[in-house]
Coordinates of C-alpha atoms in Angstrom, one line a residue:
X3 CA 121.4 347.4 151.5
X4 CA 120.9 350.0 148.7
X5 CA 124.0 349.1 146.0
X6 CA 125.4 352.4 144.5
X7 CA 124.7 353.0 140.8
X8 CA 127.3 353.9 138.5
X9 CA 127.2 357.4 137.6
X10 CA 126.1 358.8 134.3
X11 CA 130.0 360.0 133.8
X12 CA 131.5 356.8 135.5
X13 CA 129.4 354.8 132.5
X14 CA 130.3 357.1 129.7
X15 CA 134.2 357.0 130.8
X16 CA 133.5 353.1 130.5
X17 CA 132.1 353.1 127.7
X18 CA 134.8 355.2 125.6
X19 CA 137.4 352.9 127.5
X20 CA 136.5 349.9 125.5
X21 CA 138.9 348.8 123.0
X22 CA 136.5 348.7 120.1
X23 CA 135.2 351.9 120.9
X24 CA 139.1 353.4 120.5
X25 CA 139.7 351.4 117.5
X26 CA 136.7 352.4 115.8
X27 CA 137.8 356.1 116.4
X28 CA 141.3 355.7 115.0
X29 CA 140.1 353.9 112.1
X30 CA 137.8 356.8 111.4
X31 CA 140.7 359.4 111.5
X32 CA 142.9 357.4 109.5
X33 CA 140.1 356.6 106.8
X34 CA 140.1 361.0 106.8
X35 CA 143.2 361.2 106.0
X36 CA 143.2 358.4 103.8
X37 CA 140.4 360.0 101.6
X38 CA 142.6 362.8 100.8
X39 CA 145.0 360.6 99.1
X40 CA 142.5 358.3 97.2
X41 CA 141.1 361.4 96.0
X42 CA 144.2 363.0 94.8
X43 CA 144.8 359.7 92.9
X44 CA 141.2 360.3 91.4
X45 CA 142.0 363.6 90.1
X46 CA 145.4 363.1 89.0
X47 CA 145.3 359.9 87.8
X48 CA 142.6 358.3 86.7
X49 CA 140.8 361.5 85.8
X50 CA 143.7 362.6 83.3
X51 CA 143.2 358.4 82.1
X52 CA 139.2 359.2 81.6
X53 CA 140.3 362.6 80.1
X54 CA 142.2 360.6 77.0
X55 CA 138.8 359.8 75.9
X56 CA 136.9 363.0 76.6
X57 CA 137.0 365.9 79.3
X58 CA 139.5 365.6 82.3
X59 CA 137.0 366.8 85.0
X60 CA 134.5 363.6 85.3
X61 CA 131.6 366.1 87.1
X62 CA 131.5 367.3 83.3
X63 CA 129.5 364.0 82.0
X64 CA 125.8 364.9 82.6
X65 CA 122.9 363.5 81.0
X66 CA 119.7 366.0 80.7
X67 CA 116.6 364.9 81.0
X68 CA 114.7 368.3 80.4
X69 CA 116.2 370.3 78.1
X70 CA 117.6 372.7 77.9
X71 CA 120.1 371.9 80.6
X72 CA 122.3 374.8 81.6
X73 CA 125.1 374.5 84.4
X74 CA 126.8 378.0 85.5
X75 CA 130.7 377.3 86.4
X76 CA 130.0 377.4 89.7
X77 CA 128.1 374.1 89.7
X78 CA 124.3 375.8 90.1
X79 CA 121.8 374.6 87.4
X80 CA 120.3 377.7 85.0
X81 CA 117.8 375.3 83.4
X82 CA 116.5 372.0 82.8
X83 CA 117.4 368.8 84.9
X84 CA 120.9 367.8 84.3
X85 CA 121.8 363.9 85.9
X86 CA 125.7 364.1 87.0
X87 CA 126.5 360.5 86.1
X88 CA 130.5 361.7 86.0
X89 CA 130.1 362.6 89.9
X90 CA 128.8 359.3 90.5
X91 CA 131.5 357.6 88.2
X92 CA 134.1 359.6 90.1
X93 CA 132.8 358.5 93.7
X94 CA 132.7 354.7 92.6
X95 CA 136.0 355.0 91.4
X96 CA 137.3 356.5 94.7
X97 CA 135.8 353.9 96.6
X98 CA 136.7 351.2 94.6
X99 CA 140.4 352.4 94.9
X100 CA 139.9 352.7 98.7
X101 CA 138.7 349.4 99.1
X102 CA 141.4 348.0 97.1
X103 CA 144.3 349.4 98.9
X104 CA 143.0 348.7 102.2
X105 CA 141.8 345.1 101.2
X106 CA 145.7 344.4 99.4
X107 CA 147.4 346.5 102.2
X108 CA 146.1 346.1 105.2
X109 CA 143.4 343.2 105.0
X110 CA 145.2 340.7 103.0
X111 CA 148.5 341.2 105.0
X112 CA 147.2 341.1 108.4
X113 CA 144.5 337.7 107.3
X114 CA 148.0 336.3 106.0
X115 CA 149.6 337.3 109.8
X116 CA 147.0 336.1 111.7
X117 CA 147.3 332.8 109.6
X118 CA 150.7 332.2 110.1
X119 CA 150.6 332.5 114.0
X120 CA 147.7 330.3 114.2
X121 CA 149.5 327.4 112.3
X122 CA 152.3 328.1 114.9
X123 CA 149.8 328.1 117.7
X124 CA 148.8 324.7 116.7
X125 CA 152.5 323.4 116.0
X126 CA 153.5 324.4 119.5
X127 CA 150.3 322.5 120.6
X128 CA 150.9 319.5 118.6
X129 CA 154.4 319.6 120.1
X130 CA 153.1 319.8 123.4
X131 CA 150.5 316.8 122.9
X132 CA 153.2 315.0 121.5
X133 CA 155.5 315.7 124.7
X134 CA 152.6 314.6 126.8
X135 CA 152.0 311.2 125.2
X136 CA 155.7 310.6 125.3
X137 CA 156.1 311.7 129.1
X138 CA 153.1 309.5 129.6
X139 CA 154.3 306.4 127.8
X140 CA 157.4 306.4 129.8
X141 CA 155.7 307.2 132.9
X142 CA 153.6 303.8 132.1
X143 CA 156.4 302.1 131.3
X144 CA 157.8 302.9 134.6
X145 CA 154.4 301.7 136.6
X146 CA 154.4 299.0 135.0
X147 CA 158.7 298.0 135.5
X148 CA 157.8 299.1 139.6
X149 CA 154.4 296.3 139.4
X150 CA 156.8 293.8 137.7
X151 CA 159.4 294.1 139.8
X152 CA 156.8 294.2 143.1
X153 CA 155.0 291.0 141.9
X154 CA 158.2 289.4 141.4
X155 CA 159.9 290.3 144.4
X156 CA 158.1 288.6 147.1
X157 CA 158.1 285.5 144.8
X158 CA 162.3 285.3 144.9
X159 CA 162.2 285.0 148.8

């Protein structure tokens, strides 16, 4: 009476089977792809916005804590320790546009979706309750007409 055990590739073909694990990839692929266009909005819009004030290229806002700082074009430090606050500003600002557009786009219209099909859900139930009670009054009504008209006919004879 030994039961057979699933097989390490029988439970790994389960287990990337499951819905959420599907999902979870496709939302991973399209957050990808979506990057590349919240970043392009970084560079070419906000970036050129920030660049009204001061340089278009946010990695340029450092702060140096031990000076001298020096920073070859290429991004490597020559000297001192230079703190990239414009990086950081430019990563916020990509996230915060990402989780705008997918809280306005996607969130906020599927919440809104799921809402409205719920209240219909629980019209059509209310309808159907209200169906019930009605097709049980009559069917009342008509138990008690078939007792009234039992108890009264034996009387008439």
């Amino acid at each position: 009476m030994s039961e057979k055990k699933p097989s390490v590739w029988e439970g790994f073909k389960a287990f990337l089977m499951r819905g959420n694990v599907v999902d979870l990839a496709v939302a991973v692929v399209i957050g990808a792809a979506f990057t590349n266009i919240v970043n392009s909005v970084v560079k070419g819009v906000i970036n050129p916005l920030v660049g009204a004030i001061g340089t278009k290229n946010l990695d340029s806002y450092s702060w140096c804590i031990q000076h001298p700082c020096k920073v070859a074009a290429d991004g490597t430090v020559l000297s001192g320790i230079p703190i990239r606050w414009g990086t950081v500003l430019g990563a916020t600002l990509s996230f915060v546009i990402t989780a705008a557009v997918v809280y306005f786009l996607m969130v906020l219209p599927m919440a809104k979706y799921l809402a409205r099909m719920e209240a219909r859900r629980k019209a059509k139930e209310g309808t159907h309750e209200v169906i019930e009670v009605t097709e049980l009054e009559v069917l009342k009504e008509i138990r008690d007409a078939l007792v009234a008209q039992r108890g009264s006919g034996p009387d008439e004879r």
